[in-house]
Amino acid sequence: MNAEDNISFERKRGPGAPIGNCNNPYGRGKGTKNKIQYDIRKTIYEKVNDTSFIDDFFEEIERVENPEKRARIKLELFKMFIPRPLNGAEQDDLNIRSAIYNKLARNSHF
């Protein structure tokens, strides 16, 4: 019997909640920011504000040899920045919300 036979790979638990339970049973509170998502957005924002990054990005797209693929990449990119038109129900909902907000703003006594 050598020393490797006695090694245990089970995780040792310290004090705290029993297995299967956690100290925050309701999860992250409503409105609490997701820190990882915030860090990713911050990094993207910093990159996008760097003009050399944008220039390099579009040069990379132009290097795609297949014209159909290049066009699809451009269209998908445009979809991220150009809003799609609202359908009838969405436009009606927007009009109703706008009317309510305007009415509330006029009657506000703050």
PDB file of N, CA, C and O in Angstrom, residues 26-59:
ATOM      1  N   TYR A  26     -33.243  32.878  -1.626  1.00  0.00           N
ATOM      2  CA  TYR A  26     -34.040  33.599  -2.611  1.00  0.00           C
ATOM      3  C   TYR A  26     -33.220  34.077  -3.806  1.00  0.00           C
ATOM      4  O   TYR A  26     -33.738  34.694  -4.718  1.00  0.00           O
ATOM      5  N   GLY A  27     -31.922  33.823  -3.812  1.00  0.00           N
ATOM      6  CA  GLY A  27     -31.068  34.210  -4.930  1.00  0.00           C
ATOM      7  C   GLY A  27     -30.758  35.695  -4.923  1.00  0.00           C
ATOM      8  O   GLY A  27     -31.022  36.402  -3.958  1.00  0.00           O
ATOM      9  N   ARG A  28     -30.225  36.159  -6.020  1.00  0.00           N
ATOM     10  CA  ARG A  28     -29.870  37.565  -6.148  1.00  0.00           C
ATOM     11  C   ARG A  28     -31.152  38.397  -6.161  1.00  0.00           C
ATOM     12  O   ARG A  28     -32.111  38.059  -6.841  1.00  0.00           O
ATOM     13  N   GLY A  29     -31.152  39.485  -5.447  1.00  0.00           N
ATOM     14  CA  GLY A  29     -32.332  40.325  -5.355  1.00  0.00           C
ATOM     15  C   GLY A  29     -32.680  40.991  -6.678  1.00  0.00           C
ATOM     16  O   GLY A  29     -31.817  41.228  -7.526  1.00  0.00           O
ATOM     17  N   LYS A  30     -33.959  41.324  -6.849  1.00  0.00           N
ATOM     18  CA  LYS A  30     -34.422  41.975  -8.069  1.00  0.00           C
ATOM     19  C   LYS A  30     -33.741  43.333  -8.191  1.00  0.00           C
ATOM     20  O   LYS A  30     -33.685  44.101  -7.241  1.00  0.00           O
ATOM     21  N   GLY A  31     -33.217  43.620  -9.365  1.00  0.00           N
ATOM     22  CA  GLY A  31     -32.556  44.892  -9.610  1.00  0.00           C
ATOM     23  C   GLY A  31     -31.071  44.881  -9.304  1.00  0.00           C
ATOM     24  O   GLY A  31     -30.361  45.821  -9.631  1.00  0.00           O
ATOM     25  N   THR A  32     -30.575  43.816  -8.689  1.00  0.00           N
ATOM     26  CA  THR A  32     -29.150  43.708  -8.398  1.00  0.00           C
ATOM     27  C   THR A  32     -28.416  43.398  -9.687  1.00  0.00           C
ATOM     28  O   THR A  32     -28.807  42.510 -10.435  1.00  0.00           O
ATOM     29  N   LYS A  33     -27.363  44.138  -9.956  1.00  0.00           N
ATOM     30  CA  LYS A  33     -26.627  43.950 -11.211  1.00  0.00           C
ATOM     31  C   LYS A  33     -25.835  42.646 -11.191  1.00  0.00           C
ATOM     32  O   LYS A  33     -25.296  42.253 -10.170  1.00  0.00           O
ATOM     33  N   ASN A  34     -25.775  42.022 -12.348  1.00  0.00           N
ATOM     34  CA  ASN A  34     -24.955  40.840 -12.543  1.00  0.00           C
ATOM     35  C   ASN A  34     -23.533  41.345 -12.773  1.00  0.00           C
ATOM     36  O   ASN A  34     -23.246  41.996 -13.772  1.00  0.00           O
ATOM     37  N   LYS A  35     -22.638  41.087 -11.840  1.00  0.00           N
ATOM     38  CA  LYS A  35     -21.296  41.672 -11.899  1.00  0.00           C
ATOM     39  C   LYS A  35     -20.493  41.177 -13.098  1.00  0.00           C
ATOM     40  O   LYS A  35     -19.749  41.945 -13.692  1.00  0.00           O
ATOM     41  N   ILE A  36     -20.641  39.936 -13.453  1.00  0.00           N
ATOM     42  CA  ILE A  36     -19.898  39.411 -14.604  1.00  0.00           C
ATOM     43  C   ILE A  36     -20.386  40.090 -15.875  1.00  0.00           C
ATOM     44  O   ILE A  36     -19.595  40.525 -16.709  1.00  0.00           O
ATOM     45  N   GLN A  37     -21.695  40.208 -16.008  1.00  0.00           N
ATOM     46  CA  GLN A  37     -22.261  40.869 -17.186  1.00  0.00           C
ATOM     47  C   GLN A  37     -21.796  42.326 -17.237  1.00  0.00           C
ATOM     48  O   GLN A  37     -21.476  42.840 -18.309  1.00  0.00           O
ATOM     49  N   TYR A  38     -21.740  42.989 -16.094  1.00  0.00           N
ATOM     50  CA  TYR A  38     -21.279  44.378 -16.041  1.00  0.00           C
ATOM     51  C   TYR A  38     -19.835  44.473 -16.520  1.00  0.00           C
ATOM     52  O   TYR A  38     -19.495  45.351 -17.314  1.00  0.00           O
ATOM     53  N   ASP A  39     -18.971  43.571 -16.043  1.00  0.00           N
ATOM     54  CA  ASP A  39     -17.562  43.588 -16.443  1.00  0.00           C
ATOM     55  C   ASP A  39     -17.403  43.353 -17.944  1.00  0.00           C
ATOM     56  O   ASP A  39     -16.584  43.998 -18.593  1.00  0.00           O
ATOM     57  N   ILE A  40     -18.200  42.439 -18.492  1.00  0.00           N
ATOM     58  CA  ILE A  40     -18.122  42.159 -19.930  1.00  0.00           C
ATOM     59  C   ILE A  40     -18.569  43.384 -20.724  1.00  0.00           C
ATOM     60  O   ILE A  40     -17.905  43.793 -21.676  1.00  0.00           O
ATOM     61  N   ARG A  41     -19.684  43.996 -20.314  1.00  0.00           N
ATOM     62  CA  ARG A  41     -20.162  45.191 -21.020  1.00  0.00           C
ATOM     63  C   ARG A  41     -19.154  46.326 -20.927  1.00  0.00           C
ATOM     64  O   ARG A  41     -18.946  47.051 -21.899  1.00  0.00           O
ATOM     65  N   LYS A  42     -18.532  46.477 -19.778  1.00  0.00           N
ATOM     66  CA  LYS A  42     -17.535  47.524 -19.595  1.00  0.00           C
ATOM     67  C   LYS A  42     -16.350  47.303 -20.533  1.00  0.00           C
ATOM     68  O   LYS A  42     -15.869  48.240 -21.183  1.00  0.00           O
ATOM     69  N   THR A  43     -15.885  46.062 -20.635  1.00  0.00           N
ATOM     70  CA  THR A  43     -14.766  45.736 -21.519  1.00  0.00           C
ATOM     71  C   THR A  43     -15.130  46.010 -22.977  1.00  0.00           C
ATOM     72  O   THR A  43     -14.341  46.596 -23.718  1.00  0.00           O
ATOM     73  N   ILE A  44     -16.332  45.588 -23.375  1.00  0.00           N
ATOM     74  CA  ILE A  44     -16.777  45.836 -24.757  1.00  0.00           C
ATOM     75  C   ILE A  44     -16.867  47.335 -25.009  1.00  0.00           C
ATOM     76  O   ILE A  44     -16.429  47.826 -26.050  1.00  0.00           O
ATOM     77  N   TYR A  45     -17.412  48.076 -24.048  1.00  0.00           N
ATOM     78  CA  TYR A  45     -17.550  49.527 -24.201  1.00  0.00           C
ATOM     79  C   TYR A  45     -16.181  50.179 -24.385  1.00  0.00           C
ATOM     80  O   TYR A  45     -16.003  51.049 -25.243  1.00  0.00           O
ATOM     81  N   GLU A  46     -15.213  49.738 -23.586  1.00  0.00           N
ATOM     82  CA  GLU A  46     -13.859  50.304 -23.712  1.00  0.00           C
ATOM     83  C   GLU A  46     -13.262  49.988 -25.080  1.00  0.00           C
ATOM     84  O   GLU A  46     -12.612  50.838 -25.689  1.00  0.00           O
ATOM     85  N   LYS A  47     -13.478  48.775 -25.572  1.00  0.00           N
ATOM     86  CA  LYS A  47     -12.951  48.392 -26.893  1.00  0.00           C
ATOM     87  C   LYS A  47     -13.626  49.194 -28.001  1.00  0.00           C
ATOM     88  O   LYS A  47     -12.978  49.668 -28.921  1.00  0.00           O
ATOM     89  N   VAL A  48     -14.943  49.327 -27.912  1.00  0.00           N
ATOM     90  CA  VAL A  48     -15.692  50.007 -28.965  1.00  0.00           C
ATOM     91  C   VAL A  48     -15.321  51.493 -29.022  1.00  0.00           C
ATOM     92  O   VAL A  48     -15.356  52.099 -30.079  1.00  0.00           O
ATOM     93  N   ASN A  49     -14.946  52.068 -27.908  1.00  0.00           N
ATOM     94  CA  ASN A  49     -14.549  53.475 -27.902  1.00  0.00           C
ATOM     95  C   ASN A  49     -13.153  53.706 -28.463  1.00  0.00           C
ATOM     96  O   ASN A  49     -12.760  54.844 -28.704  1.00  0.00           O
ATOM     97  N   ASP A  50     -12.413  52.644 -28.696  1.00  0.00           N
ATOM     98  CA  ASP A  50     -11.076  52.741 -29.278  1.00  0.00           C
ATOM     99  C   ASP A  50     -11.226  52.682 -30.803  1.00  0.00           C
ATOM    100  O   ASP A  50     -11.602  51.656 -31.366  1.00  0.00           O
ATOM    101  N   THR A  51     -10.949  53.792 -31.482  1.00  0.00           N
ATOM    102  CA  THR A  51     -11.167  53.844 -32.933  1.00  0.00           C
ATOM    103  C   THR A  51     -10.306  52.846 -33.695  1.00  0.00           C
ATOM    104  O   THR A  51     -10.727  52.328 -34.729  1.00  0.00           O
ATOM    105  N   SER A  52      -9.111  52.563 -33.194  1.00  0.00           N
ATOM    106  CA  SER A  52      -8.267  51.583 -33.896  1.00  0.00           C
ATOM    107  C   SER A  52      -8.904  50.192 -33.836  1.00  0.00           C
ATOM    108  O   SER A  52      -8.808  49.417 -34.793  1.00  0.00           O
ATOM    109  N   PHE A  53      -9.582  49.876 -32.734  1.00  0.00           N
ATOM    110  CA  PHE A  53     -10.273  48.585 -32.631  1.00  0.00           C
ATOM    111  C   PHE A  53     -11.372  48.498 -33.687  1.00  0.00           C
ATOM    112  O   PHE A  53     -11.511  47.483 -34.374  1.00  0.00           O
ATOM    113  N   ILE A  54     -12.147  49.571 -33.832  1.00  0.00           N
ATOM    114  CA  ILE A  54     -13.239  49.587 -34.810  1.00  0.00           C
ATOM    115  C   ILE A  54     -12.683  49.447 -36.224  1.00  0.00           C
ATOM    116  O   ILE A  54     -13.206  48.676 -37.033  1.00  0.00           O
ATOM    117  N   ASP A  55     -11.619  50.181 -36.524  1.00  0.00           N
ATOM    118  CA  ASP A  55     -11.013  50.088 -37.858  1.00  0.00           C
ATOM    119  C   ASP A  55     -10.535  48.668 -38.143  1.00  0.00           C
ATOM    120  O   ASP A  55     -10.789  48.123 -39.221  1.00  0.00           O
ATOM    121  N   ASP A  56      -9.851  48.062 -37.162  1.00  0.00           N
ATOM    122  CA  ASP A  56      -9.368  46.687 -37.328  1.00  0.00           C
ATOM    123  C   ASP A  56     -10.534  45.716 -37.497  1.00  0.00           C
ATOM    124  O   ASP A  56     -10.467  44.773 -38.281  1.00  0.00           O
ATOM    125  N   PHE A  57     -11.605  45.952 -36.741  1.00  0.00           N
ATOM    126  CA  PHE A  57     -12.783  45.093 -36.797  1.00  0.00           C
ATOM    127  C   PHE A  57     -13.374  45.073 -38.206  1.00  0.00           C
ATOM    128  O   PHE A  57     -13.643  44.013 -38.773  1.00  0.00           O
ATOM    129  N   PHE A  58     -13.549  46.254 -38.799  1.00  0.00           N
ATOM    130  CA  PHE A  58     -14.118  46.314 -40.144  1.00  0.00           C
ATOM    131  C   PHE A  58     -13.139  45.799 -41.197  1.00  0.00           C
ATOM    132  O   PHE A  58     -13.555  45.215 -42.202  1.00  0.00           O
ATOM    133  N   GLU A  59     -11.858  45.973 -40.986  1.00  0.00           N
ATOM    134  CA  GLU A  59     -10.877  45.396 -41.905  1.00  0.00           C
ATOM    135  C   GLU A  59     -10.949  43.878 -41.885  1.00  0.00           C
ATOM    136  O   GLU A  59     -10.833  43.233 -42.933  1.00  0.00           O
TER     137      GLU A  59
END
